[in-house]
Structure formats: structure tokens, C-alpha cells
Amino acid sequence: RNTLYVFDYDGLNVAHLGDLKQVPSQTEVEALGNVHIALVPVGGGQALNAAKAAEVVSLIEPNIVIPMHYGTKAGKLNLDQLGKFLKEMGLTSHEPQPSLKITRSGLPDETRVIVLDYQTS
């Protein structure tokens, strides 16, 4: 089982896909409604791998994708690195951001991947 959350934050629909393990059906995607921002697991392990994550992004068609659940130098889980997902999305580089501040009027027209900086403890 997987729990995902879709919430409206001041007119922005945000979907946190949790540890999604498989590509959802068209009916399941339609049940999500219009997703502006999607937090998508991309590193494999017990969740989507890079290729399936890219497929989910193409089905949901969010304005912004925030990749999550991927391997980092600080991580202890054996997950694929972020680069695999970025390559699947046709990107060669990324500039991690410390935070994301966006309004509905500031949403990009085309799907954009935004990588957030991770914190180590």
C-alpha cells in the first residue's frame, strides 16, 4: 500500500506521491485532478526508478516536478542517484535550490524539474 497526498495550497494543487511503486492507471491519474506541483520518488529501491518516474511525470503533466527519494552522499539507503532521473527528463545539469516559493501566476507553462537542496544532520 502507498498513501499519496494531494492538497490545495492557496490555489496550487500539490501532489506528494509517497513511495509510489508503479505507474498509475489513466483512471488513477484523472482522480488526482490538475496537479501543479508533484513530488515524485525517482531513486528506485522500494519506489519508482528513474524511467518509471519520468513516465509518471508525462502522465500527470505537472507544471513543476520536485524529485525525491534518491541517493545522496549523506544517504544510507541504496538508491539511484538523481542524475538518472534528470537524464530521463532530458536534462544534463541542475542547480539545487534551498527552497521553492511560487504563486499560481508564476507557474511555468512547460513542466520544469526543480531540485531542492537536501540537509544533512
CSV table of N, CA and C in Angstrom, one decimal:
chain,number,residue,atom,x,y,z
A,1,ARG,N,0.8,-1.2,0.0
A,1,ARG,CA,0.0,0.0,0.0
A,1,ARG,C,0.9,1.2,0.0
A,2,ASN,N,0.3,2.3,-0.6
A,2,ASN,CA,1.0,3.6,-0.6
A,2,ASN,C,0.0,4.7,-0.4
A,3,THR,N,0.3,5.6,0.4
A,3,THR,CA,-0.5,6.8,0.6
A,3,THR,C,0.1,7.9,-0.1
A,4,LEU,N,-0.7,8.6,-0.9
A,4,LEU,CA,-0.2,9.8,-1.5
A,4,LEU,C,-1.2,10.9,-1.1
A,5,TYR,N,-0.7,12.1,-1.1
A,5,TYR,CA,-1.4,13.3,-0.6
A,5,TYR,C,-1.6,14.3,-1.8
A,6,VAL,N,-2.7,14.8,-1.9
A,6,VAL,CA,-3.0,15.9,-2.9
A,6,VAL,C,-3.7,17.0,-2.1
A,7,PHE,N,-3.1,18.1,-2.0
A,7,PHE,CA,-3.7,19.2,-1.3
A,7,PHE,C,-3.6,20.5,-2.1
A,8,ASP,N,-4.5,21.4,-1.7
A,8,ASP,CA,-4.6,22.7,-2.4
A,8,ASP,C,-4.0,23.7,-1.4
A,9,TYR,N,-3.0,24.3,-1.9
A,9,TYR,CA,-2.3,25.3,-1.0
A,9,TYR,C,-2.4,26.7,-1.7
A,10,ASP,N,-3.4,27.4,-1.3
A,10,ASP,CA,-3.6,28.8,-1.9
A,10,ASP,C,-3.8,28.8,-3.4
A,11,GLY,N,-4.6,27.8,-3.9
A,11,GLY,CA,-4.8,27.7,-5.4
A,11,GLY,C,-3.8,26.9,-6.1
A,12,LEU,N,-2.8,26.4,-5.5
A,12,LEU,CA,-1.8,25.4,-6.1
A,12,LEU,C,-2.1,24.0,-5.6
A,13,ASN,N,-2.3,23.1,-6.6
A,13,ASN,CA,-2.5,21.7,-6.2
A,13,ASN,C,-1.2,21.0,-6.2
A,14,VAL,N,-0.9,20.5,-5.0
A,14,VAL,CA,0.4,19.8,-4.8
A,14,VAL,C,0.1,18.3,-4.5
A,15,ALA,N,0.9,17.5,-5.2
A,15,ALA,CA,0.7,16.0,-5.0
A,15,ALA,C,2.0,15.4,-4.5
A,16,HIS,N,2.0,14.8,-3.3
A,16,HIS,CA,3.2,14.1,-2.8
A,16,HIS,C,2.9,12.6,-3.0
A,17,LEU,N,3.7,12.0,-3.9
A,17,LEU,CA,3.3,10.7,-4.3
A,17,LEU,C,3.8,9.6,-3.4
A,18,GLY,N,4.4,9.9,-2.3
A,18,GLY,CA,4.8,8.9,-1.3
A,18,GLY,C,5.9,8.0,-1.9
A,19,ASP,N,5.7,6.7,-1.6
A,19,ASP,CA,6.6,5.7,-2.1
A,19,ASP,C,6.0,4.9,-3.2
A,20,LEU,N,5.4,5.6,-4.2
A,20,LEU,CA,4.7,5.0,-5.3
A,20,LEU,C,5.6,4.0,-6.0
A,21,LYS,N,5.1,2.8,-6.2
A,21,LYS,CA,5.9,1.7,-6.7
A,21,LYS,C,5.6,1.4,-8.2
A,22,GLN,N,4.5,1.8,-8.7
A,22,GLN,CA,4.1,1.5,-10.1
A,22,GLN,C,3.5,2.7,-10.7
A,23,VAL,N,3.5,2.7,-12.0
A,23,VAL,CA,2.9,3.8,-12.8
A,23,VAL,C,1.4,3.6,-12.7
A,24,PRO,N,0.7,4.7,-12.3
A,24,PRO,CA,-0.7,4.6,-12.1
A,24,PRO,C,-1.5,4.5,-13.4
A,25,SER,N,-2.7,4.0,-13.3
A,25,SER,CA,-3.5,3.9,-14.5
A,25,SER,C,-4.1,5.3,-14.9
A,26,GLN,N,-4.6,5.4,-16.1
A,26,GLN,CA,-5.2,6.7,-16.5
A,26,GLN,C,-6.3,7.1,-15.6
A,27,THR,N,-7.1,6.2,-15.1
A,27,THR,CA,-8.2,6.5,-14.2
A,27,THR,C,-7.6,7.1,-12.9
A,28,GLU,N,-6.6,6.5,-12.4
A,28,GLU,CA,-5.9,7.0,-11.1
A,28,GLU,C,-5.3,8.3,-11.3
A,29,VAL,N,-4.7,8.6,-12.5
A,29,VAL,CA,-4.2,9.9,-12.8
A,29,VAL,C,-5.3,10.9,-12.8
A,30,GLU,N,-6.4,10.6,-13.5
A,30,GLU,CA,-7.5,11.5,-13.6
A,30,GLU,C,-8.1,11.9,-12.2
A,31,ALA,N,-8.1,10.9,-11.3
A,31,ALA,CA,-8.6,11.1,-10.0
A,31,ALA,C,-7.8,12.1,-9.2
A,32,LEU,N,-6.5,12.3,-9.6
A,32,LEU,CA,-5.7,13.3,-8.9
A,32,LEU,C,-6.1,14.7,-9.2
A,33,GLY,N,-6.7,14.9,-10.4
A,33,GLY,CA,-7.1,16.2,-10.8
A,33,GLY,C,-5.9,16.9,-11.4
A,34,ASN,N,-6.0,18.2,-11.5
A,34,ASN,CA,-5.0,19.1,-12.1
A,34,ASN,C,-3.9,19.3,-11.1
A,35,VAL,N,-2.7,18.7,-11.3
A,35,VAL,CA,-1.6,18.8,-10.4
A,35,VAL,C,-0.6,19.9,-10.9
A,36,HIS,N,-0.4,20.9,-10.0
A,36,HIS,CA,0.6,21.9,-10.4
A,36,HIS,C,2.0,21.6,-10.0
A,37,ILE,N,2.1,21.0,-8.8
A,37,ILE,CA,3.5,20.6,-8.3
A,37,ILE,C,3.4,19.2,-7.8
A,38,ALA,N,4.3,18.3,-8.3
A,38,ALA,CA,4.4,16.9,-8.0
A,38,ALA,C,5.7,16.6,-7.4
A,39,LEU,N,5.7,16.0,-6.2
A,39,LEU,CA,6.9,15.5,-5.5
A,39,LEU,C,6.9,14.0,-5.9
A,40,VAL,N,7.9,13.6,-6.6
A,40,VAL,CA,7.9,12.2,-7.2
A,40,VAL,C,9.2,11.5,-6.8
A,41,PRO,N,9.0,10.2,-6.3
A,41,PRO,CA,10.1,9.4,-5.9
A,41,PRO,C,10.8,9.0,-7.2
A,42,VAL,N,12.2,9.0,-7.3
A,42,VAL,CA,12.9,8.8,-8.5
A,42,VAL,C,14.0,7.8,-8.4
A,43,GLY,N,14.4,7.3,-7.2
A,43,GLY,CA,15.6,6.6,-7.0
A,43,GLY,C,15.5,5.1,-6.9
A,44,GLY,N,14.4,4.5,-7.2
A,44,GLY,CA,14.2,3.1,-7.2
A,44,GLY,C,14.1,2.6,-5.8
A,45,GLY,N,14.7,1.5,-5.5
A,45,GLY,CA,14.5,0.9,-4.1
A,45,GLY,C,13.1,0.4,-4.0
A,46,GLN,N,12.4,0.8,-3.0
A,46,GLN,CA,11.0,0.4,-2.8
A,46,GLN,C,10.0,1.4,-3.5
A,47,ALA,N,10.5,2.2,-4.4
A,47,ALA,CA,9.6,3.2,-5.1
A,47,ALA,C,10.0,3.2,-6.6
A,48,LEU,N,9.5,4.2,-7.3
A,48,LEU,CA,9.7,4.3,-8.7
A,48,LEU,C,11.2,4.5,-9.1
A,49,ASN,N,11.7,3.8,-10.1
A,49,ASN,CA,13.0,4.1,-10.6
A,49,ASN,C,12.9,5.3,-11.6
A,50,ALA,N,14.0,5.7,-12.1
A,50,ALA,CA,14.1,7.0,-12.9
A,50,ALA,C,13.2,6.9,-14.2
A,51,ALA,N,13.2,5.8,-14.9
A,51,ALA,CA,12.4,5.7,-16.1
A,51,ALA,C,10.9,5.7,-15.8
A,52,LYS,N,10.5,5.0,-14.7
A,52,LYS,CA,9.0,4.9,-14.4
A,52,LYS,C,8.6,6.3,-13.8
A,53,ALA,N,9.5,7.0,-13.1
A,53,ALA,CA,9.2,8.3,-12.6
A,53,ALA,C,9.0,9.3,-13.7
A,54,ALA,N,9.8,9.2,-14.7
A,54,ALA,CA,9.6,10.1,-15.9
A,54,ALA,C,8.3,9.8,-16.6
A,55,GLU,N,7.9,8.5,-16.6
A,55,GLU,CA,6.6,8.1,-17.2
A,55,GLU,C,5.5,8.7,-16.4
A,56,VAL,N,5.6,8.7,-15.1
A,56,VAL,CA,4.5,9.2,-14.3
A,56,VAL,C,4.4,10.7,-14.5
A,57,VAL,N,5.6,11.4,-14.6
A,57,VAL,CA,5.6,12.8,-14.9
A,57,VAL,C,4.8,13.1,-16.2
A,58,SER,N,5.1,12.3,-17.2
A,58,SER,CA,4.4,12.6,-18.5
A,58,SER,C,2.9,12.3,-18.4
A,59,LEU,N,2.5,11.4,-17.5
A,59,LEU,CA,1.1,11.2,-17.4
A,59,LEU,C,0.4,12.3,-16.6
A,60,ILE,N,1.0,12.7,-15.5
A,60,ILE,CA,0.4,13.7,-14.7
A,60,ILE,C,0.5,15.1,-15.3
A,61,GLU,N,1.6,15.4,-16.0
A,61,GLU,CA,1.8,16.7,-16.6
A,61,GLU,C,1.8,17.9,-15.6
A,62,PRO,N,2.5,17.8,-14.5
A,62,PRO,CA,2.5,18.9,-13.6
A,62,PRO,C,3.4,20.1,-14.2
A,63,ASN,N,3.2,21.3,-13.6
A,63,ASN,CA,4.0,22.4,-14.0
A,63,ASN,C,5.4,22.3,-13.4
A,64,ILE,N,5.5,21.8,-12.2
A,64,ILE,CA,6.7,21.6,-11.5
A,64,ILE,C,6.9,20.2,-11.0
A,65,VAL,N,8.0,19.6,-11.1
A,65,VAL,CA,8.4,18.3,-10.6
A,65,VAL,C,9.5,18.5,-9.6
A,66,ILE,N,9.3,18.0,-8.4
A,66,ILE,CA,10.4,18.0,-7.4
A,66,ILE,C,10.7,16.6,-7.1
A,67,PRO,N,11.9,16.1,-7.6
A,67,PRO,CA,12.3,14.8,-7.3
A,67,PRO,C,12.7,14.5,-5.9
A,68,MET,N,12.4,13.3,-5.4
A,68,MET,CA,12.6,12.9,-4.0
A,68,MET,C,13.0,11.5,-4.0
A,69,HIS,N,13.5,11.0,-2.8
A,69,HIS,CA,13.8,9.6,-2.6
A,69,HIS,C,14.8,9.1,-3.6
A,70,TYR,N,16.0,9.8,-3.6
A,70,TYR,CA,17.1,9.4,-4.5
A,70,TYR,C,18.4,9.3,-3.7
A,71,GLY,N,19.4,8.7,-4.2
A,71,GLY,CA,20.6,8.5,-3.5
A,71,GLY,C,21.4,9.8,-3.4
A,72,THR,N,22.0,10.1,-2.2
A,72,THR,CA,22.8,11.2,-2.0
A,72,THR,C,24.1,10.7,-1.2
A,73,LYS,N,25.1,11.6,-1.1
A,73,LYS,CA,26.3,11.2,-0.4
A,73,LYS,C,26.0,11.0,1.1
A,74,ALA,N,25.0,11.7,1.6
A,74,ALA,CA,24.6,11.6,3.0
A,74,ALA,C,23.7,10.4,3.3
A,75,GLY,N,23.0,9.9,2.3
A,75,GLY,CA,22.0,8.9,2.5
A,75,GLY,C,22.6,7.5,2.8
A,76,LYS,N,21.8,6.7,3.5
A,76,LYS,CA,22.2,5.4,3.9
A,76,LYS,C,21.5,4.3,3.1
A,77,LEU,N,20.5,4.7,2.4
A,77,LEU,CA,19.8,3.7,1.5
A,77,LEU,C,20.4,3.6,0.2
A,78,ASN,N,20.3,2.4,-0.4
A,78,ASN,CA,20.9,2.1,-1.7
A,78,ASN,C,19.9,2.5,-2.8
A,79,LEU,N,20.0,3.8,-3.1
A,79,LEU,CA,19.1,4.3,-4.2
A,79,LEU,C,19.9,4.9,-5.3
A,80,ASP,N,19.2,4.9,-6.5
A,80,ASP,CA,19.9,5.5,-7.7
A,80,ASP,C,20.1,7.0,-7.4
A,81,GLN,N,21.2,7.5,-8.0
A,81,GLN,CA,21.5,9.0,-8.0
A,81,GLN,C,20.4,9.8,-8.8
A,82,LEU,N,20.3,11.0,-8.5
A,82,LEU,CA,19.4,11.9,-9.1
A,82,LEU,C,19.7,12.0,-10.6
A,83,GLY,N,21.0,11.9,-11.0
A,83,GLY,CA,21.3,12.1,-12.4
A,83,GLY,C,20.6,11.2,-13.4
A,84,LYS,N,20.2,10.0,-12.9
A,84,LYS,CA,19.5,9.0,-13.8
A,84,LYS,C,18.1,9.6,-14.2
A,85,PHE,N,17.4,10.2,-13.2
A,85,PHE,CA,16.1,10.8,-13.4
A,85,PHE,C,16.3,12.0,-14.3
A,86,LEU,N,17.2,12.9,-14.0
A,86,LEU,CA,17.4,14.1,-14.9
A,86,LEU,C,17.7,13.7,-16.3
A,87,LYS,N,18.5,12.6,-16.5
A,87,LYS,CA,18.7,12.2,-17.9
A,87,LYS,C,17.5,11.7,-18.6
A,88,GLU,N,16.6,11.0,-17.8
A,88,GLU,CA,15.3,10.5,-18.4
A,88,GLU,C,14.4,11.7,-18.8
A,89,MET,N,14.6,12.8,-18.0
A,89,MET,CA,13.8,14.0,-18.3
A,89,MET,C,14.5,14.9,-19.4
A,90,GLY,N,15.6,14.5,-19.9
A,90,GLY,CA,16.3,15.2,-21.0
A,90,GLY,C,17.1,16.4,-20.4
A,91,LEU,N,17.5,16.3,-19.2
A,91,LEU,CA,18.3,17.4,-18.6
A,91,LEU,C,19.7,16.9,-18.3
A,92,THR,N,20.7,17.8,-18.5
A,92,THR,CA,22.1,17.5,-18.3
A,92,THR,C,22.7,18.1,-17.0
A,93,SER,N,22.0,19.1,-16.5
A,93,SER,CA,22.5,19.7,-15.3
A,93,SER,C,21.4,20.2,-14.4
A,94,HIS,N,21.7,20.6,-13.2
A,94,HIS,CA,20.7,21.2,-12.3
A,94,HIS,C,21.4,22.0,-11.3
A,95,GLU,N,20.7,23.0,-10.8
A,95,GLU,CA,21.2,23.9,-9.8
A,95,GLU,C,20.2,23.7,-8.6
A,96,PRO,N,20.7,23.0,-7.5
A,96,PRO,CA,19.8,22.8,-6.4
A,96,PRO,C,19.4,24.2,-5.7
A,97,GLN,N,18.2,24.3,-5.3
A,97,GLN,CA,17.7,25.5,-4.7
A,97,GLN,C,17.4,25.2,-3.2
A,98,PRO,N,17.7,26.1,-2.3
A,98,PRO,CA,17.4,25.9,-0.9
A,98,PRO,C,15.9,25.8,-0.6
A,99,SER,N,15.1,26.5,-1.4
A,99,SER,CA,13.6,26.4,-1.1
A,99,SER,C,12.9,26.8,-2.4
A,100,LEU,N,11.6,26.6,-2.4
A,100,LEU,CA,10.8,27.0,-3.5
A,100,LEU,C,9.7,27.9,-3.1
A,101,LYS,N,9.6,29.0,-3.7
A,101,LYS,CA,8.5,30.0,-3.4
A,101,LYS,C,7.8,30.3,-4.8
A,102,ILE,N,6.6,29.9,-4.9
A,102,ILE,CA,5.9,30.1,-6.2
A,102,ILE,C,4.4,30.4,-5.9
A,103,THR,N,3.9,31.2,-6.8
A,103,THR,CA,2.4,31.5,-6.8
A,103,THR,C,1.8,30.9,-8.1
A,104,ARG,N,0.5,30.8,-8.1
A,104,ARG,CA,-0.1,30.2,-9.3
A,104,ARG,C,0.2,31.0,-10.5
A,105,SER,N,0.3,32.3,-10.4
A,105,SER,CA,0.6,33.1,-11.6
A,105,SER,C,2.1,32.9,-12.1
A,106,GLY,N,2.9,32.4,-11.2
A,106,GLY,CA,4.3,32.2,-11.5
A,106,GLY,C,4.7,30.8,-12.0
A,107,LEU,N,3.7,29.9,-12.2
A,107,LEU,CA,3.9,28.6,-12.7
A,107,LEU,C,4.4,28.6,-14.1
A,108,PRO,N,5.4,27.7,-14.4
A,108,PRO,CA,5.9,27.6,-15.8
A,108,PRO,C,4.8,27.0,-16.7
A,109,ASP,N,4.8,27.3,-18.0
A,109,ASP,CA,3.9,26.7,-18.9
A,109,ASP,C,4.3,25.2,-19.2
A,110,GLU,N,5.6,25.0,-19.3
A,110,GLU,CA,6.1,23.6,-19.6
A,110,GLU,C,6.6,23.0,-18.3
A,111,THR,N,6.5,21.7,-18.2
A,111,THR,CA,7.0,21.0,-17.0
A,111,THR,C,8.4,21.3,-16.7
A,112,ARG,N,8.7,21.7,-15.5
A,112,ARG,CA,10.0,22.1,-15.1
A,112,ARG,C,10.4,21.3,-13.9
A,113,VAL,N,11.7,20.7,-13.9
A,113,VAL,CA,12.2,20.0,-12.7
A,113,VAL,C,12.9,21.0,-11.8
A,114,ILE,N,12.6,21.0,-10.6
A,114,ILE,CA,13.3,21.8,-9.6
A,114,ILE,C,13.8,20.9,-8.5
A,115,VAL,N,15.1,20.9,-8.4
A,115,VAL,CA,15.8,20.1,-7.4
A,115,VAL,C,16.0,21.0,-6.1
A,116,LEU,N,15.5,20.5,-5.0
A,116,LEU,CA,15.8,21.2,-3.8
A,116,LEU,C,17.0,20.6,-3.1
A,117,ASP,N,17.7,21.5,-2.4
A,117,ASP,CA,18.9,21.1,-1.7
A,117,ASP,C,18.5,20.2,-0.5
A,118,TYR,N,19.3,19.2,-0.2
A,118,TYR,CA,18.9,18.4,0.9
A,118,TYR,C,19.8,18.8,2.1
A,119,GLN,N,19.3,18.5,3.3
A,119,GLN,CA,20.0,18.9,4.5
A,119,GLN,C,20.7,17.6,5.1
A,120,THR,N,21.8,17.7,5.6
A,120,THR,CA,22.4,16.6,6.4
A,120,THR,C,22.4,17.0,7.9
A,121,SER,N,22.3,16.0,8.7
A,121,SER,CA,22.2,16.3,10.1
A,121,SER,C,23.6,16.2,10.8
